[in-house]
mmCIF file of C-alpha atoms and ligand atoms in Angstrom:
data_model
loop_
_atom_site.group_PDB
_atom_site.id
_atom_site.type_symbol
_atom_site.label_atom_id
_atom_site.label_comp_id
_atom_site.label_asym_id
_atom_site.label_seq_id
_atom_site.Cartn_x
_atom_site.Cartn_y
_atom_site.Cartn_z
ATOM 1 C CA MET A 1 -7.430 -20.543 -7.388
ATOM 2 C CA LYS A 2 -9.162 -17.675 -5.534
ATOM 3 C CA VAL A 3 -8.893 -13.645 -7.009
ATOM 4 C CA GLY A 4 -10.064 -11.214 -5.066
ATOM 5 C CA LEU A 5 -11.858 -8.797 -7.442
ATOM 6 C CA ARG A 6 -12.014 -5.079 -5.915
ATOM 7 C CA ILE A 7 -14.079 -2.093 -7.991
ATOM 8 C CA ASP A 8 -12.940 1.171 -7.727
ATOM 9 C CA VAL A 9 -15.677 3.803 -8.495
ATOM 10 C CA ASP A 10 -13.921 7.042 -8.997
ATOM 11 C CA THR A 11 -16.483 9.184 -10.650
ATOM 12 C CA TYR A 12 -20.428 9.981 -11.143
ATOM 13 C CA ARG A 13 -20.223 8.555 -14.551
ATOM 14 C CA GLY A 14 -18.449 5.463 -13.297
ATOM 15 C CA THR A 15 -21.095 5.052 -10.575
ATOM 16 C CA LYS A 16 -24.222 6.042 -13.109
ATOM 17 C CA TYR A 17 -23.440 3.498 -15.977
ATOM 18 C CA GLY A 18 -20.408 1.393 -15.037
ATOM 19 C CA VAL A 19 -21.812 0.183 -11.731
ATOM 20 C CA PRO A 20 -25.010 -1.429 -13.254
ATOM 21 C CA SER A 21 -23.394 -2.571 -16.055
ATOM 22 C CA LEU A 22 -20.494 -4.402 -13.426
ATOM 23 C CA CYS A 23 -23.340 -5.557 -11.451
ATOM 24 C CA ARG A 24 -24.961 -7.377 -14.865
ATOM 25 C CA ILE A 25 -21.899 -9.053 -15.763
ATOM 26 C CA LEU A 26 -21.193 -10.300 -12.413
ATOM 27 C CA SER A 27 -24.568 -11.803 -11.689
ATOM 28 C CA ALA A 28 -24.886 -13.368 -14.978
ATOM 29 C CA ARG A 29 -21.372 -15.354 -13.720
ATOM 30 C CA ASN A 30 -22.397 -15.592 -9.824
ATOM 31 C CA ILE A 31 -19.656 -13.469 -8.898
ATOM 32 C CA ASN A 32 -19.783 -11.260 -5.645
ATOM 33 C CA ALA A 33 -16.833 -8.622 -5.661
ATOM 34 C CA SER A 34 -16.047 -5.543 -3.584
ATOM 35 C CA PHE A 35 -17.136 -2.095 -4.592
ATOM 36 C CA PHE A 36 -15.570 0.744 -3.573
ATOM 37 C CA PHE A 37 -17.346 4.194 -3.734
ATOM 38 C CA SER A 38 -16.391 8.034 -4.242
ATOM 39 C CA VAL A 39 -19.174 9.956 -3.014
ATOM 40 C CA GLY A 40 -18.223 13.476 -2.489
ATOM 41 C CA PRO A 41 -17.906 15.730 -5.190
ATOM 42 C CA ASP A 42 -16.367 14.724 -8.357
ATOM 43 C CA ASN A 43 -13.751 16.777 -9.889
ATOM 44 C CA MET A 44 -11.802 14.141 -11.294
ATOM 45 C CA GLY A 45 -11.408 16.479 -14.802
ATOM 46 C CA ARG A 46 -9.903 18.235 -13.028
ATOM 47 C CA HIS A 47 -7.306 15.601 -12.002
ATOM 48 C CA LEU A 48 -6.806 14.400 -15.207
ATOM 49 C CA TRP A 49 -6.104 18.084 -16.737
ATOM 50 C CA ARG A 50 -3.544 18.524 -13.668
ATOM 51 C CA LEU A 51 -1.652 15.860 -15.069
ATOM 52 C CA LEU A 52 -0.939 17.437 -18.241
ATOM 53 C CA ARG A 53 3.100 16.631 -18.308
ATOM 54 C CA PRO A 54 4.229 14.911 -21.248
ATOM 55 C CA LYS A 55 4.430 11.613 -19.731
ATOM 56 C CA PHE A 56 0.943 12.011 -18.599
ATOM 57 C CA LEU A 57 0.100 13.063 -22.164
ATOM 58 C CA TYR A 58 1.916 10.294 -23.514
ATOM 59 C CA LYS A 59 -0.123 7.792 -21.322
ATOM 60 C CA MET A 60 -3.361 9.621 -22.101
ATOM 61 C CA LEU A 61 -2.860 8.668 -26.005
ATOM 62 C CA ARG A 62 -0.998 5.385 -24.922
ATOM 63 C CA THR A 63 -4.470 4.473 -23.186
ATOM 64 C CA ASN A 64 -7.030 6.555 -25.616
ATOM 65 C CA ALA A 65 -7.955 8.201 -22.403
ATOM 66 C CA SER A 66 -11.280 10.206 -24.254
ATOM 67 C CA SER A 67 -12.647 6.856 -25.470
ATOM 68 C CA LEU A 68 -11.633 5.359 -22.583
ATOM 69 C CA TYR A 69 -12.631 7.383 -19.555
ATOM 70 C CA GLY A 70 -15.252 9.704 -21.792
ATOM 71 C CA TRP A 71 -15.266 13.536 -22.374
ATOM 72 C CA ASP A 72 -17.322 14.322 -20.052
ATOM 73 C CA ILE A 73 -15.480 12.777 -16.734
ATOM 74 C CA LEU A 74 -12.323 14.908 -18.478
ATOM 75 C CA PHE A 75 -14.118 18.175 -18.060
ATOM 76 C CA LYS A 76 -16.053 17.164 -14.595
ATOM 77 C CA GLY A 77 -15.209 19.765 -12.485
ATOM 78 C CA THR A 78 -12.951 21.965 -14.319
ATOM 79 C CA PHE A 79 -15.313 24.876 -15.132
ATOM 80 C CA TRP A 80 -18.058 24.410 -12.342
ATOM 81 C CA PRO A 81 -17.790 22.192 -8.962
ATOM 82 C CA GLY A 82 -18.257 18.912 -9.603
ATOM 83 C CA PRO A 83 -21.516 17.125 -8.588
ATOM 84 C CA VAL A 84 -21.883 15.256 -5.248
ATOM 85 C CA ILE A 85 -21.795 11.533 -6.615
ATOM 86 C CA GLY A 86 -23.630 9.834 -3.436
ATOM 87 C CA LYS A 87 -26.185 12.475 -3.293
ATOM 88 C CA LYS A 88 -27.259 11.581 -7.143
ATOM 89 C CA THR A 89 -26.470 8.053 -6.889
ATOM 90 C CA SER A 90 -27.610 6.495 -3.803
ATOM 91 C CA ASP A 91 -29.947 4.040 -5.368
ATOM 92 C CA ILE A 92 -26.944 2.709 -7.721
ATOM 93 C CA ILE A 93 -24.779 2.339 -4.621
ATOM 94 C CA ARG A 94 -27.413 0.213 -2.348
ATOM 95 C CA SER A 95 -28.151 -1.852 -5.248
ATOM 96 C CA ALA A 96 -25.004 -2.888 -5.265
ATOM 97 C CA ARG A 97 -25.194 -3.571 -1.773
ATOM 98 C CA ASP A 98 -28.560 -5.386 -2.666
ATOM 99 C CA ALA A 99 -27.092 -7.464 -5.078
ATOM 100 C CA GLY A 100 -24.713 -9.318 -2.418
ATOM 101 C CA HIS A 101 -21.642 -7.187 -3.120
ATOM 102 C CA GLU A 102 -18.824 -6.160 -0.464
ATOM 103 C CA VAL A 103 -19.535 -2.243 -0.235
ATOM 104 C CA GLY A 104 -16.735 -0.046 0.849
ATOM 105 C CA PHE A 105 -15.390 3.617 0.829
ATOM 106 C CA HIS A 106 -13.050 4.778 -1.447
ATOM 107 C CA ALA A 107 -13.296 8.427 -1.186
ATOM 108 C CA TRP A 108 -15.084 11.891 -0.407
ATOM 109 C CA ASP A 109 -13.314 13.909 -2.891
ATOM 110 C CA HIS A 110 -10.663 11.390 -5.126
ATOM 111 C CA HIS A 111 -9.367 14.126 -6.775
ATOM 112 C CA TYR A 112 -8.363 16.500 -4.062
ATOM 113 C CA TRP A 113 -6.860 13.305 -1.912
ATOM 114 C CA GLN A 114 -4.877 12.006 -4.981
ATOM 115 C CA ALA A 115 -3.520 15.449 -5.192
ATOM 116 C CA HIS A 116 -3.251 16.950 -1.758
ATOM 117 C CA LEU A 117 -2.405 13.725 0.397
ATOM 118 C CA ASP A 118 0.951 14.911 0.541
ATOM 119 C CA ASN A 119 0.189 18.294 2.342
ATOM 120 C CA MET A 120 -2.674 17.081 4.002
ATOM 121 C CA THR A 121 -2.484 17.060 8.241
ATOM 122 C CA TYR A 122 -3.770 14.087 10.447
ATOM 123 C CA SER A 123 -7.210 16.037 10.939
ATOM 124 C CA GLN A 124 -7.631 16.825 7.501
ATOM 125 C CA ILE A 125 -7.241 13.267 6.656
ATOM 126 C CA TYR A 126 -9.597 12.256 9.217
ATOM 127 C CA HIS A 127 -12.306 14.918 8.409
ATOM 128 C CA SER A 128 -12.378 14.026 4.733
ATOM 129 C CA LEU A 129 -12.440 10.243 5.471
ATOM 130 C CA ASN A 130 -15.286 11.051 8.148
ATOM 131 C CA ARG A 131 -17.180 13.153 5.694
ATOM 132 C CA GLY A 132 -17.183 10.063 3.018
ATOM 133 C CA VAL A 133 -17.934 7.363 5.524
ATOM 134 C CA GLU A 134 -21.121 9.501 7.030
ATOM 135 C CA LEU A 135 -22.692 10.425 3.820
ATOM 136 C CA LEU A 136 -22.230 6.335 2.860
ATOM 137 C CA THR A 137 -23.527 5.529 6.231
ATOM 138 C CA GLN A 138 -26.599 7.021 5.464
ATOM 139 C CA ILE A 139 -26.699 5.955 1.985
ATOM 140 C CA LEU A 140 -26.206 2.384 3.317
ATOM 141 C CA GLU A 141 -28.271 2.926 6.400
ATOM 142 C CA SER A 142 -25.031 0.781 7.932
ATOM 143 C CA PRO A 143 -21.348 1.990 7.909
ATOM 144 C CA PRO A 144 -19.261 0.692 5.107
ATOM 145 C CA ILE A 145 -17.159 -2.197 6.020
ATOM 146 C CA CYS A 146 -13.917 -1.596 4.509
ATOM 147 C CA SER A 147 -12.414 1.125 2.310
ATOM 148 C CA ALA A 148 -9.295 1.685 -0.164
ATOM 149 C CA ALA A 149 -7.417 4.811 -0.645
ATOM 150 C CA PRO A 150 -7.697 6.690 -3.992
ATOM 151 C CA GLY A 151 -5.022 6.168 -6.129
ATOM 152 C CA TRP A 152 -3.010 3.884 -3.533
ATOM 153 C CA LYS A 153 -2.330 7.616 -1.828
ATOM 154 C CA CYS A 154 -1.558 6.398 1.644
ATOM 155 C CA ASN A 155 0.567 6.902 4.537
ATOM 156 C CA ASP A 156 0.718 6.268 8.361
ATOM 157 C CA ALA A 157 -1.551 9.158 9.328
ATOM 158 C CA VAL A 158 -3.991 7.734 6.780
ATOM 159 C CA LEU A 159 -3.603 4.148 8.476
ATOM 160 C CA SER A 160 -4.309 5.873 11.903
ATOM 161 C CA ALA A 161 -7.043 7.791 10.960
ATOM 162 C CA LYS A 162 -8.682 4.912 9.323
ATOM 163 C CA SER A 163 -7.965 2.902 12.658
ATOM 164 C CA LYS A 164 -10.666 4.788 14.606
ATOM 165 C CA PHE A 165 -13.485 3.860 11.840
ATOM 166 C CA PRO A 166 -15.158 0.251 12.115
ATOM 167 C CA PHE A 167 -13.681 -1.105 9.073
ATOM 168 C CA LYS A 168 -13.281 -4.732 9.111
ATOM 169 C CA TYR A 169 -10.127 -4.090 6.423
ATOM 170 C CA ASN A 170 -8.829 -1.666 4.646
ATOM 171 C CA SER A 171 -7.045 -2.293 0.824
ATOM 172 C CA ASP A 172 -4.347 0.804 0.625
ATOM 173 C CA CYS A 173 -1.572 -0.349 -0.979
ATOM 174 C CA ARG A 174 -0.169 -2.816 -3.814
ATOM 175 C CA GLY A 175 1.976 -5.628 -2.296
ATOM 176 C CA GLU A 176 1.695 -9.531 -1.797
ATOM 177 C CA SER A 177 0.376 -10.418 1.287
ATOM 178 C CA ILE A 178 -2.175 -9.742 3.778
ATOM 179 C CA PHE A 179 -0.477 -8.054 6.931
ATOM 180 C CA TYR A 180 -1.176 -5.820 9.483
ATOM 181 C CA PRO A 181 0.323 -2.205 9.355
ATOM 182 C CA VAL A 182 2.262 -1.397 12.085
ATOM 183 C CA VAL A 183 2.548 2.469 12.916
ATOM 184 C CA ASP A 184 4.438 4.441 15.066
ATOM 185 C CA GLY A 185 5.610 0.816 16.998
ATOM 186 C CA LYS A 186 1.661 0.218 17.071
ATOM 187 C CA ARG A 187 0.262 -3.156 15.463
ATOM 188 C CA LEU A 188 -3.335 -1.590 13.786
ATOM 189 C CA ARG A 189 -6.141 -4.293 14.270
ATOM 190 C CA GLN A 190 -7.103 -3.522 10.805
ATOM 191 C CA PRO A 191 -5.417 -5.956 8.011
ATOM 192 C CA GLN A 192 -4.473 -4.803 4.744
ATOM 193 C CA ILE A 193 -5.231 -6.670 1.636
ATOM 194 C CA PRO A 194 -2.552 -4.891 -0.968
ATOM 195 C CA VAL A 195 -3.564 -5.250 -4.710
ATOM 196 C CA THR A 196 -0.942 -7.787 -6.283
ATOM 197 C CA LEU A 197 -1.685 -7.239 -9.725
ATOM 198 C CA PRO A 198 -1.442 -4.102 -12.320
ATOM 199 C CA THR A 199 -4.430 -2.122 -13.426
ATOM 200 C CA TYR A 200 -5.361 -1.630 -17.104
ATOM 201 C CA ASP A 201 -4.154 1.717 -17.566
ATOM 202 C CA GLU A 202 -0.988 0.606 -16.210
ATOM 203 C CA LEU A 203 -0.366 -2.705 -18.536
ATOM 204 C CA ILE A 204 -1.670 -1.348 -21.738
ATOM 205 C CA GLY A 205 0.291 0.050 -24.478
ATOM 206 C CA ARG A 206 3.426 -1.046 -22.947
ATOM 207 C CA ASN A 207 5.792 -3.874 -23.560
ATOM 208 C CA GLY A 208 3.854 -4.533 -26.929
ATOM 209 C CA ILE A 209 0.338 -5.143 -24.610
ATOM 210 C CA ASN A 210 -2.905 -4.440 -26.541
ATOM 211 C CA ASN A 211 -6.487 -5.274 -26.064
ATOM 212 C CA GLU A 212 -6.004 -8.001 -28.229
ATOM 213 C CA ASN A 213 -3.292 -9.798 -25.972
ATOM 214 C CA TYR A 214 -4.205 -7.594 -22.693
ATOM 215 C CA ASN A 215 -6.782 -10.540 -21.152
ATOM 216 C CA GLU A 216 -3.666 -13.804 -21.812
ATOM 217 C CA ARG A 217 -1.203 -11.383 -20.090
ATOM 218 C CA LEU A 218 -3.414 -10.497 -16.981
ATOM 219 C CA ILE A 219 -4.396 -14.500 -16.600
ATOM 220 C CA SER A 220 -0.623 -15.355 -16.928
ATOM 221 C CA LEU A 221 0.133 -13.218 -13.683
ATOM 222 C CA LEU A 222 -2.320 -14.840 -11.781
ATOM 223 C CA SER A 223 -0.385 -17.284 -9.678
ATOM 224 C CA PRO A 224 -2.436 -20.322 -7.349
ATOM 225 C CA GLU A 225 0.580 -20.060 -4.592
ATOM 226 C CA LYS A 226 0.511 -16.279 -3.915
ATOM 227 C CA LEU A 227 -2.236 -13.678 -3.006
ATOM 228 C CA ASN A 228 -4.463 -12.437 -6.122
ATOM 229 C CA VAL A 229 -6.044 -9.251 -6.153
ATOM 230 C CA LEU A 230 -7.196 -7.300 -8.901
ATOM 231 C CA THR A 231 -8.520 -4.116 -9.174
ATOM 232 C CA VAL A 232 -11.025 -2.564 -12.263
ATOM 233 C CA HIS A 233 -12.529 0.540 -12.777
ATOM 234 C CA ALA A 234 -16.316 1.347 -13.112
ATOM 235 C CA GLU A 235 -15.312 3.998 -15.472
ATOM 236 C CA ALA A 236 -13.000 1.418 -17.383
ATOM 237 C CA GLU A 237 -13.955 -1.760 -16.997
ATOM 238 C CA GLY A 238 -17.830 -1.136 -16.769
ATOM 239 C CA ILE A 239 -17.873 0.525 -19.827
ATOM 240 C CA ALA A 240 -15.641 0.953 -22.782
ATOM 241 C CA LEU A 241 -14.003 -2.111 -21.401
ATOM 242 C CA HIS A 242 -16.909 -3.991 -20.797
ATOM 243 C CA ASP A 243 -16.525 -6.500 -23.528
ATOM 244 C CA ILE A 244 -12.819 -7.289 -23.003
ATOM 245 C CA PHE A 245 -13.784 -7.560 -18.975
ATOM 246 C CA GLN A 246 -16.479 -10.407 -19.603
ATOM 247 C CA ARG A 247 -13.820 -12.375 -21.718
ATOM 248 C CA PHE A 248 -11.321 -11.940 -19.037
ATOM 249 C CA LEU A 249 -13.914 -13.631 -16.284
ATOM 250 C CA ASP A 250 -14.654 -16.103 -18.899
ATOM 251 C CA LEU A 251 -11.311 -17.059 -19.645
ATOM 252 C CA ALA A 252 -10.120 -16.909 -15.931
ATOM 253 C CA LYS A 253 -13.272 -19.571 -15.082
ATOM 254 C CA GLU A 254 -12.056 -21.699 -17.777
ATOM 255 C CA ARG A 255 -8.411 -21.852 -15.850
ATOM 256 C CA ASP A 256 -10.194 -22.486 -12.247
ATOM 257 C CA CYS A 257 -10.262 -19.065 -11.386
ATOM 258 C CA SER A 258 -12.719 -18.106 -8.414
ATOM 259 C CA PHE A 259 -13.850 -14.738 -7.759
ATOM 260 C CA VAL A 260 -14.499 -13.361 -4.353
ATOM 261 C CA PRO A 261 -14.778 -10.542 -2.114
ATOM 262 C CA LEU A 262 -11.628 -9.087 -0.464
ATOM 263 C CA GLY A 263 -12.855 -9.885 2.661
ATOM 264 C CA ALA A 264 -13.189 -13.326 2.006
ATOM 265 C CA LEU A 265 -9.455 -13.730 1.549
ATOM 266 C CA ILE A 266 -8.834 -12.752 5.091
ATOM 267 C CA ASP A 267 -10.953 -15.669 6.537
ATOM 268 C CA GLU A 268 -8.610 -17.523 4.486
ATOM 269 C CA ALA A 269 -5.206 -16.107 5.232
ATOM 270 C CA SER A 270 -3.478 -18.303 8.030
ATOM 271 C CA GLY A 271 -0.747 -16.408 10.205
ATOM 272 C CA ILE A 272 -1.315 -12.840 9.308
ATOM 273 C CA LYS A 273 2.266 -11.230 9.654
ATOM 274 C CA ASN A 274 2.946 -7.723 10.559
ATOM 275 C CA GLY A 275 4.215 -5.262 8.017
ATOM 276 C CA THR A 276 4.480 -1.450 7.176
ATOM 277 C CA ILE A 277 4.036 0.716 3.924
ATOM 278 C CA ALA A 278 6.072 2.932 2.010
ATOM 279 C CA ALA A 279 6.006 5.353 -1.156
ATOM 280 C CA LYS A 280 7.377 3.669 -4.372
ATOM 281 C CA GLU A 281 6.787 4.278 -7.896
ATOM 282 C CA ILE A 282 4.339 1.944 -9.675
ATOM 283 C CA ALA A 283 5.173 1.092 -13.184
ATOM 284 C CA GLY A 284 2.687 2.550 -15.462
ATOM 285 C CA ARG A 285 1.266 5.112 -13.068
ATOM 286 C CA GLU A 286 2.026 8.753 -12.331
ATOM 287 C CA GLY A 287 3.640 9.579 -9.021
ATOM 288 C CA TRP A 288 4.112 7.397 -6.027
ATOM 289 C CA GLY A 289 1.885 4.937 -4.636
ATOM 290 C CA ALA A 290 1.832 3.111 -1.152
ATOM 291 C CA CYS A 291 3.244 -0.362 -1.300
ATOM 292 C CA GLN A 292 3.784 -3.244 1.047
ATOM 293 C CA SER A 293 7.654 -2.887 1.933
ATOM 294 C CA SER A 294 9.454 -6.049 1.351
ATOM 295 C CA ASP A 295 10.112 -6.404 5.019
ATOM 296 C CA ALA A 296 6.455 -6.857 5.013
ATOM 297 C CA ALA A 297 6.519 -9.458 2.076
ATOM 298 C CA LYS A 298 9.213 -11.661 3.540
ATOM 299 C CA GLY A 299 7.704 -11.102 6.680
HETATM 300 ZN ZN1 ZN B 1 -9.972 5.253 -7.365
#
């Protein structure tokens, strides 16, 4: 059974400490994955604090956010402008590519995108993408080959803007099957590879799931008949959840799972259908996220 492994890197701390640690974990197991980097200012502290509503506070406590993310992430960009991640960590980003991983673009300013996408115009969206892709291209000396929208915040304007970049595919939504998005009646040429599995912070603390039974639960959600795409975070699985994640990889291997970069899933997919995305609530997650519409999933 193939499992597409996607690693989102949202912060300076995640890039600096989480990425090298994940690269070691993966190389010890001969696994290649897809890394999606945020390269602009790290204002994620601002993001976490602006969500201080009862529901989010409960989630912070439920996931023990300070030990999961570290206090420095919680304050990053709150009192002073956050560091431009790509400028400080270019060697780490290159080293992930040099280790054989697929390298994609995640965000210019992860916090800004997540908080403001609803009110961004097409041209603001395009410029935010372009700023990040330019810096990542400079770092890699070639353009990133794929992209993934922060926090599954994606709409038709984002899909149209992304079609102007040389991405081989995008992974911007949750869903069940690889599809070609249709926007304004036109099929875009970049396939969409949806994430099919929940993230750690969506599962933990709900329905009796804790760190002891988390891996078993996640493995029970994998299916040989379906598309399997998992997202982990450099900030979480690369740092505080490092041991749990290693055990997950080993358990999954015992069950005949092999992990691949997302791009490898396209080569295997046959008869990719058209589809659309729609904003929906995702269990365990704040606000809306882009989901493959049920019509598209049925195909
Ligand atoms: Zn992210």
